[in-house]
PDB file of C-alpha atoms in Angstrom:
ATOM      1  CA  UNK A 971      54.804   0.434  -8.695  1.00  0.00           C
ATOM      2  CA  UNK A 972      52.931  -0.867  -5.652  1.00  0.00           C
ATOM      3  CA  UNK A 973      50.615   1.180  -3.437  1.00  0.00           C
ATOM      4  CA  UNK A 974      52.371   2.140  -0.197  1.00  0.00           C
ATOM      5  CA  UNK A 975      49.231   1.346   1.843  1.00  0.00           C
ATOM      6  CA  UNK A 976      47.509  -1.771   0.432  1.00  0.00           C
ATOM      7  CA  UNK A 977      50.577  -2.996  -1.519  1.00  0.00           C
ATOM      8  CA  UNK A 978      48.461  -3.715  -4.618  1.00  0.00           C
ATOM      9  CA  UNK A 979      49.696  -3.087  -8.162  1.00  0.00           C
ATOM     10  CA  UNK A 980      49.070   0.625  -8.762  1.00  0.00           C
ATOM     11  CA  UNK A 981      50.199   0.820 -12.392  1.00  0.00           C
ATOM     12  CA  UNK A 982      46.681   1.753 -13.557  1.00  0.00           C
ATOM     13  CA  UNK A 983      46.262   4.507 -10.975  1.00  0.00           C
ATOM     14  CA  UNK A 984      45.081   7.864 -12.334  1.00  0.00           C
ATOM     15  CA  UNK A 985      45.071  10.187  -9.305  1.00  0.00           C
ATOM     16  CA  UNK A 986      47.826  12.021  -7.455  1.00  0.00           C
ATOM     17  CA  UNK A 987      47.822  11.984  -3.658  1.00  0.00           C
ATOM     18  CA  UNK A 988      47.856  15.180  -1.588  1.00  0.00           C
ATOM     19  CA  UNK A 989      49.791  14.635   1.638  1.00  0.00           C
ATOM     20  CA  UNK A 990      47.704  17.361   3.274  1.00  0.00           C
ATOM     21  CA  UNK A 991      44.180  17.747   1.782  1.00  0.00           C
ATOM     22  CA  UNK A 992      43.557  20.498  -0.734  1.00  0.00           C
ATOM     23  CA  UNK A 993      40.765  21.674   1.580  1.00  0.00           C
ATOM     24  CA  UNK A 994      43.465  22.667   4.074  1.00  0.00           C
ATOM     25  CA  UNK A 995      45.162  24.831   1.487  1.00  0.00           C
ATOM     26  CA  UNK A 996      47.705  22.336   0.142  1.00  0.00           C
ATOM     27  CA  UNK A 997      48.575  22.490  -3.549  1.00  0.00           C
ATOM     28  CA  UNK A 998      52.335  21.832  -3.341  1.00  0.00           C
ATOM     29  CA  UNK A 999      52.929  18.666  -1.298  1.00  0.00           C
ATOM     30  CA  UNK A1000      51.733  15.992  -3.705  1.00  0.00           C
ATOM     31  CA  UNK A1001      52.847  12.421  -4.395  1.00  0.00           C
ATOM     32  CA  UNK A1002      53.094  11.231  -8.029  1.00  0.00           C
ATOM     33  CA  UNK A1003      50.498   9.018  -9.661  1.00  0.00           C
ATOM     34  CA  UNK A1004      50.852   5.416  -8.507  1.00  0.00           C
ATOM     35  CA  UNK A1005      52.356   5.996  -5.062  1.00  0.00           C
ATOM     36  CA  UNK A1006      48.865   5.633  -3.579  1.00  0.00           C
ATOM     37  CA  UNK A1007      46.371   3.605  -5.610  1.00  0.00           C
ATOM     38  CA  UNK A1008      42.988   5.039  -6.592  1.00  0.00           C
ATOM     39  CA  UNK A1009      41.189   2.783  -4.111  1.00  0.00           C
ATOM     40  CA  UNK A1010      43.258   3.970  -1.138  1.00  0.00           C
ATOM     41  CA  UNK A1011      43.143   7.570  -2.362  1.00  0.00           C
ATOM     42  CA  UNK A1012      39.336   7.466  -2.467  1.00  0.00           C
ATOM     43  CA  UNK A1013      39.135   5.663   0.876  1.00  0.00           C
ATOM     44  CA  UNK A1014      41.147   8.317   2.674  1.00  0.00           C
ATOM     45  CA  UNK A1015      39.149  11.101   1.022  1.00  0.00           C
ATOM     46  CA  UNK A1016      35.778   9.600   2.073  1.00  0.00           C
ATOM     47  CA  UNK A1017      36.507   7.827   5.350  1.00  0.00           C
ATOM     48  CA  UNK A1018      39.284   9.864   6.974  1.00  0.00           C
ATOM     49  CA  UNK A1019      39.700  13.335   5.510  1.00  0.00           C
ATOM     50  CA  UNK A1020      36.044  14.194   4.863  1.00  0.00           C
ATOM     51  CA  UNK A1021      34.742  13.400   8.377  1.00  0.00           C
ATOM     52  CA  UNK A1022      37.752  15.212   9.829  1.00  0.00           C
ATOM     53  CA  UNK A1023      37.168  18.335   7.742  1.00  0.00           C
ATOM     54  CA  UNK A1024      33.417  18.246   8.336  1.00  0.00           C
ATOM     55  CA  UNK A1025      33.730  18.119  12.129  1.00  0.00           C
ATOM     56  CA  UNK A1026      32.495  21.248  13.865  1.00  0.00           C
ATOM     57  CA  UNK A1027      35.919  22.485  14.923  1.00  0.00           C
ATOM     58  CA  UNK A1028      37.443  22.167  11.463  1.00  0.00           C
ATOM     59  CA  UNK A1029      34.424  23.795   9.809  1.00  0.00           C
ATOM     60  CA  UNK A1030      34.674  26.675  12.276  1.00  0.00           C
ATOM     61  CA  UNK A1031      38.389  27.178  11.638  1.00  0.00           C
ATOM     62  CA  UNK A1032      38.093  26.843   7.868  1.00  0.00           C
ATOM     63  CA  UNK A1033      35.130  29.233   7.774  1.00  0.00           C
ATOM     64  CA  UNK A1034      36.934  31.746   9.990  1.00  0.00           C
ATOM     65  CA  UNK A1035      40.134  31.649   7.897  1.00  0.00           C
ATOM     66  CA  UNK A1036      38.116  31.366   4.651  1.00  0.00           C
ATOM     67  CA  UNK A1037      39.863  28.209   3.468  1.00  0.00           C
ATOM     68  CA  UNK A1038      37.987  26.857   0.420  1.00  0.00           C
ATOM     69  CA  UNK A1039      37.212  23.234  -0.299  1.00  0.00           C
ATOM     70  CA  UNK A1040      38.642  21.388  -3.297  1.00  0.00           C
ATOM     71  CA  UNK A1041      35.694  22.766  -5.284  1.00  0.00           C
ATOM     72  CA  UNK A1042      36.342  26.322  -4.147  1.00  0.00           C
ATOM     73  CA  UNK A1043      33.560  26.559  -1.546  1.00  0.00           C
ATOM     74  CA  UNK A1044      34.048  28.254   1.829  1.00  0.00           C
ATOM     75  CA  UNK A1045      32.566  26.146   4.662  1.00  0.00           C
ATOM     76  CA  UNK A1046      29.676  27.656   6.621  1.00  0.00           C
ATOM     77  CA  UNK A1047      29.391  27.790  10.400  1.00  0.00           C
ATOM     78  CA  UNK A1048      26.202  29.166  11.928  1.00  0.00           C
ATOM     79  CA  UNK A1049      25.326  30.516  15.368  1.00  0.00           C
ATOM     80  CA  UNK A1050      23.721  27.224  16.346  1.00  0.00           C
ATOM     81  CA  UNK A1051      26.513  24.985  15.067  1.00  0.00           C
ATOM     82  CA  UNK A1052      28.714  23.244  17.618  1.00  0.00           C
ATOM     83  CA  UNK A1053      32.511  23.404  17.422  1.00  0.00           C
ATOM     84  CA  UNK A1054      32.815  19.736  18.353  1.00  0.00           C
ATOM     85  CA  UNK A1055      36.227  18.117  18.177  1.00  0.00           C
ATOM     86  CA  UNK A1056      36.803  15.306  15.667  1.00  0.00           C
ATOM     87  CA  UNK A1057      37.115  11.757  16.958  1.00  0.00           C
ATOM     88  CA  UNK A1058      40.636  11.277  18.333  1.00  0.00           C
ATOM     89  CA  UNK A1059      41.145   7.934  16.566  1.00  0.00           C
ATOM     90  CA  UNK A1060      40.251   9.658  13.295  1.00  0.00           C
ATOM     91  CA  UNK A1061      42.799  12.402  13.977  1.00  0.00           C
ATOM     92  CA  UNK A1062      45.414   9.781  14.843  1.00  0.00           C
ATOM     93  CA  UNK A1063      44.789   7.850  11.617  1.00  0.00           C
ATOM     94  CA  UNK A1064      45.013  11.058   9.593  1.00  0.00           C
ATOM     95  CA  UNK A1065      48.338  12.050  11.175  1.00  0.00           C
ATOM     96  CA  UNK A1066      49.662   8.522  10.566  1.00  0.00           C
ATOM     97  CA  UNK A1067      48.615   8.724   6.917  1.00  0.00           C
ATOM     98  CA  UNK A1068      50.461  12.039   6.578  1.00  0.00           C
ATOM     99  CA  UNK A1069      53.500  10.457   8.240  1.00  0.00           C
ATOM    100  CA  UNK A1070      53.789   7.546   5.808  1.00  0.00           C
ATOM    101  CA  UNK A1071      53.289   9.829   2.825  1.00  0.00           C
ATOM    102  CA  UNK A1072      55.809  12.369   4.127  1.00  0.00           C
ATOM    103  CA  UNK A1073      58.340   9.542   4.485  1.00  0.00           C
ATOM    104  CA  UNK A1074      57.761   8.567   0.857  1.00  0.00           C
ATOM    105  CA  UNK A1075      58.006  12.197  -0.254  1.00  0.00           C
ATOM    106  CA  UNK A1076      61.417  12.403   1.428  1.00  0.00           C
ATOM    107  CA  UNK A1077      62.788   9.136  -0.009  1.00  0.00           C
ATOM    108  CA  UNK A1078      61.608   9.194  -3.649  1.00  0.00           C
ATOM    109  CA  UNK A1079      65.100   9.979  -4.905  1.00  0.00           C
ATOM    110  CA  UNK A1080      66.503   6.790  -3.325  1.00  0.00           C
ATOM    111  CA  UNK A1081      66.842   3.844  -5.762  1.00  0.00           C
ATOM    112  CA  UNK A1082      64.198   1.136  -5.205  1.00  0.00           C
ATOM    113  CA  UNK A1083      62.404   3.337  -2.671  1.00  0.00           C
ATOM    114  CA  UNK A1084      59.008   1.808  -3.543  1.00  0.00           C
ATOM    115  CA  UNK A1085      60.108  -1.740  -2.858  1.00  0.00           C
ATOM    116  CA  UNK A1086      61.876  -0.649   0.324  1.00  0.00           C
ATOM    117  CA  UNK A1087      58.799   1.120   1.724  1.00  0.00           C
ATOM    118  CA  UNK A1088      56.297  -1.572   0.704  1.00  0.00           C
ATOM    119  CA  UNK A1089      58.401  -4.443   2.079  1.00  0.00           C
ATOM    120  CA  UNK A1090      59.269  -2.660   5.346  1.00  0.00           C
ATOM    121  CA  UNK A1091      57.511  -4.856   7.905  1.00  0.00           C
ATOM    122  CA  UNK A1092      58.065  -2.281  10.644  1.00  0.00           C
ATOM    123  CA  UNK A1093      55.616  -0.002   8.803  1.00  0.00           C
ATOM    124  CA  UNK A1094      52.853  -2.634   8.549  1.00  0.00           C
ATOM    125  CA  UNK A1095      51.192  -1.889  11.923  1.00  0.00           C
ATOM    126  CA  UNK A1096      50.756   1.792  11.031  1.00  0.00           C
ATOM    127  CA  UNK A1097      49.723   0.874   7.484  1.00  0.00           C
ATOM    128  CA  UNK A1098      46.995  -1.429   8.840  1.00  0.00           C
ATOM    129  CA  UNK A1099      45.875   1.191  11.339  1.00  0.00           C
ATOM    130  CA  UNK A1100      45.499   4.143   8.971  1.00  0.00           C
ATOM    131  CA  UNK A1101      44.153   2.220   5.943  1.00  0.00           C
ATOM    132  CA  UNK A1102      42.153  -0.618   7.517  1.00  0.00           C
ATOM    133  CA  UNK A1103      41.425   0.835  10.987  1.00  0.00           C
ATOM    134  CA  UNK A1104      42.995  -2.188  12.686  1.00  0.00           C
ATOM    135  CA  UNK A1105      44.574  -2.321  16.141  1.00  0.00           C
ATOM    136  CA  UNK A1106      44.636  -0.199  19.251  1.00  0.00           C
ATOM    137  CA  UNK A1107      44.608   3.564  18.947  1.00  0.00           C
ATOM    138  CA  UNK A1108      47.948   5.058  17.877  1.00  0.00           C
ATOM    139  CA  UNK A1109      48.941   7.714  20.435  1.00  0.00           C
ATOM    140  CA  UNK A1110      49.502  11.307  19.340  1.00  0.00           C
ATOM    141  CA  UNK A1111      50.914  14.231  21.307  1.00  0.00           C
ATOM    142  CA  UNK A1112      49.368  17.605  20.548  1.00  0.00           C
ATOM    143  CA  UNK A1113      49.798  21.176  21.767  1.00  0.00           C
ATOM    144  CA  UNK A1114      49.167  24.719  20.536  1.00  0.00           C
ATOM    145  CA  UNK A1115      52.165  26.421  18.903  1.00  0.00           C
ATOM    146  CA  UNK A1116      50.574  29.734  17.893  1.00  0.00           C
ATOM    147  CA  UNK A1117      47.098  31.294  17.540  1.00  0.00           C
ATOM    148  CA  UNK A1118      45.110  30.239  14.497  1.00  0.00           C
ATOM    149  CA  UNK A1119      45.088  33.846  13.257  1.00  0.00           C
ATOM    150  CA  UNK A1120      48.801  34.446  13.850  1.00  0.00           C
ATOM    151  CA  UNK A1121      50.579  36.491  11.183  1.00  0.00           C
ATOM    152  CA  UNK A1122      54.208  35.863  10.287  1.00  0.00           C
ATOM    153  CA  UNK A1123      56.544  37.879   8.115  1.00  0.00           C
ATOM    154  CA  UNK A1124      59.814  37.622   6.269  1.00  0.00           C
ATOM    155  CA  UNK A1125      61.846  40.358   4.639  1.00  0.00           C
ATOM    156  CA  UNK A1126      59.237  41.085   1.981  1.00  0.00           C
ATOM    157  CA  UNK A1127      55.819  39.747   2.960  1.00  0.00           C
ATOM    158  CA  UNK A1128      53.282  38.945   5.678  1.00  0.00           C
ATOM    159  CA  UNK A1129      51.510  35.597   5.692  1.00  0.00           C
ATOM    160  CA  UNK A1130      49.476  33.088   7.693  1.00  0.00           C
ATOM    161  CA  UNK A1131      50.318  29.397   8.112  1.00  0.00           C
ATOM    162  CA  UNK A1132      47.555  26.851   7.573  1.00  0.00           C
ATOM    163  CA  UNK A1133      49.704  23.741   7.807  1.00  0.00           C
ATOM    164  CA  UNK A1134      53.313  22.585   7.974  1.00  0.00           C
ATOM    165  CA  UNK A1135      55.074  19.299   8.654  1.00  0.00           C
ATOM    166  CA  UNK A1136      58.460  17.638   8.955  1.00  0.00           C
ATOM    167  CA  UNK A1137      60.072  14.364  10.006  1.00  0.00           C
ATOM    168  CA  UNK A1138      61.948  14.111  13.308  1.00  0.00           C
ATOM    169  CA  UNK A1139      64.667  11.527  14.005  1.00  0.00           C
ATOM    170  CA  UNK A1140      65.423  11.095  17.697  1.00  0.00           C
ATOM    171  CA  UNK A1141      68.531   9.789  19.471  1.00  0.00           C
ATOM    172  CA  UNK A1142      66.579   6.578  20.089  1.00  0.00           C
ATOM    173  CA  UNK A1143      66.525   5.915  16.323  1.00  0.00           C
ATOM    174  CA  UNK A1144      62.806   6.681  16.230  1.00  0.00           C
ATOM    175  CA  UNK A1145      61.074   8.461  13.364  1.00  0.00           C
ATOM    176  CA  UNK A1146      58.242  10.893  14.115  1.00  0.00           C
ATOM    177  CA  UNK A1147      55.951  12.898  11.901  1.00  0.00           C
ATOM    178  CA  UNK A1148      55.382  16.407  13.218  1.00  0.00           C
ATOM    179  CA  UNK A1149      52.352  18.177  11.731  1.00  0.00           C
ATOM    180  CA  UNK A1150      50.961  21.620  12.568  1.00  0.00           C
ATOM    181  CA  UNK A1151      47.422  22.468  11.410  1.00  0.00           C
ATOM    182  CA  UNK A1152      45.865  25.827  12.288  1.00  0.00           C
ATOM    183  CA  UNK A1153      48.617  26.328  14.863  1.00  0.00           C
ATOM    184  CA  UNK A1154      48.182  22.979  16.667  1.00  0.00           C
ATOM    185  CA  UNK A1155      51.178  20.652  16.552  1.00  0.00           C
ATOM    186  CA  UNK A1156      50.694  16.861  16.399  1.00  0.00           C
ATOM    187  CA  UNK A1157      53.472  14.300  16.899  1.00  0.00           C
ATOM    188  CA  UNK A1158      53.212  10.579  16.044  1.00  0.00           C
ATOM    189  CA  UNK A1159      55.827   7.838  16.104  1.00  0.00           C
ATOM    190  CA  UNK A1160      55.791   6.213  12.649  1.00  0.00           C
ATOM    191  CA  UNK A1161      57.501   3.052  13.889  1.00  0.00           C
ATOM    192  CA  UNK A1162      55.494   2.251  17.006  1.00  0.00           C
ATOM    193  CA  UNK A1163      52.972   3.237  19.643  1.00  0.00           C
ATOM    194  CA  UNK A1164      55.527   4.799  22.018  1.00  0.00           C
ATOM    195  CA  UNK A1165      56.143   8.506  22.513  1.00  0.00           C
ATOM    196  CA  UNK A1166      58.977   8.400  25.055  1.00  0.00           C
ATOM    197  CA  UNK A1167      61.557   9.473  22.473  1.00  0.00           C
ATOM    198  CA  UNK A1168      59.544  12.548  21.531  1.00  0.00           C
ATOM    199  CA  UNK A1169      58.997  13.488  25.184  1.00  0.00           C
ATOM    200  CA  UNK A1170      62.738  13.124  25.785  1.00  0.00           C
ATOM    201  CA  UNK A1171      63.491  15.269  22.736  1.00  0.00           C
ATOM    202  CA  UNK A1172      61.179  18.007  24.045  1.00  0.00           C
ATOM    203  CA  UNK A1173      62.888  18.030  27.440  1.00  0.00           C
ATOM    204  CA  UNK A1174      66.330  18.205  25.817  1.00  0.00           C
ATOM    205  CA  UNK A1175      65.244  21.058  23.547  1.00  0.00           C
ATOM    206  CA  UNK A1176      63.369  23.034  26.214  1.00  0.00           C
ATOM    207  CA  UNK A1177      59.921  22.296  24.732  1.00  0.00           C
ATOM    208  CA  UNK A1178      60.835  23.825  21.338  1.00  0.00           C
ATOM    209  CA  UNK A1179      59.001  22.662  18.249  1.00  0.00           C
ATOM    210  CA  UNK A1180      60.898  20.355  15.844  1.00  0.00           C
ATOM    211  CA  UNK A1181      59.422  22.528  13.097  1.00  0.00           C
ATOM    212  CA  UNK A1182      61.572  25.494  14.193  1.00  0.00           C
ATOM    213  CA  UNK A1183      64.869  24.184  15.575  1.00  0.00           C
ATOM    214  CA  UNK A1184      67.986  22.534  14.177  1.00  0.00           C
ATOM    215  CA  UNK A1185      67.884  22.441  10.390  1.00  0.00           C
ATOM    216  CA  UNK A1186      64.577  24.336  10.531  1.00  0.00           C
ATOM    217  CA  UNK A1187      65.824  27.223  12.697  1.00  0.00           C
TER     218      UNK A1187
END
């Protein structure tokens, strides 16, 4: 087993990797031990996820929706705190990290998936960007899908949605990660810094969200 980010031997790895942080309510979408090495796991936790979650806007939203941290603590947000937005490059790197891990989550049943992902040169630019902060900023489209306090229901229950994600394949043979967090949808092209295919998909589908059309309808 090789780490999907740094490509180092990850046989001695001890930690699982959460595709979405536990501090955003995720306990289900987890990659097995060894997919992401301990070094990369700790790097993302300290250098990407923590500053994102500790930004004013995320603290405000997590405090308002009472979303606990990994240690079970509810963030605080006082009258004098500022709801500042996180750095856009940081957001972009986080969405790219989710995209690569979501791709792995989808392909684990394929024989030799680890070798295929690690040796895929087309993924190296995004790998370098999210793990080593190299290269120009990776563009992300974002828009609001629903209010942060929106309530949904099925035949038996009412619920709120903290996060959701899926992969989108376009007619241009592009692969996008689509992530919604607190009702805001983010779209990033896993294979390159172009978003034309996503924009075209939106026009064709009358601005619908990929999270709720087609197989997800």
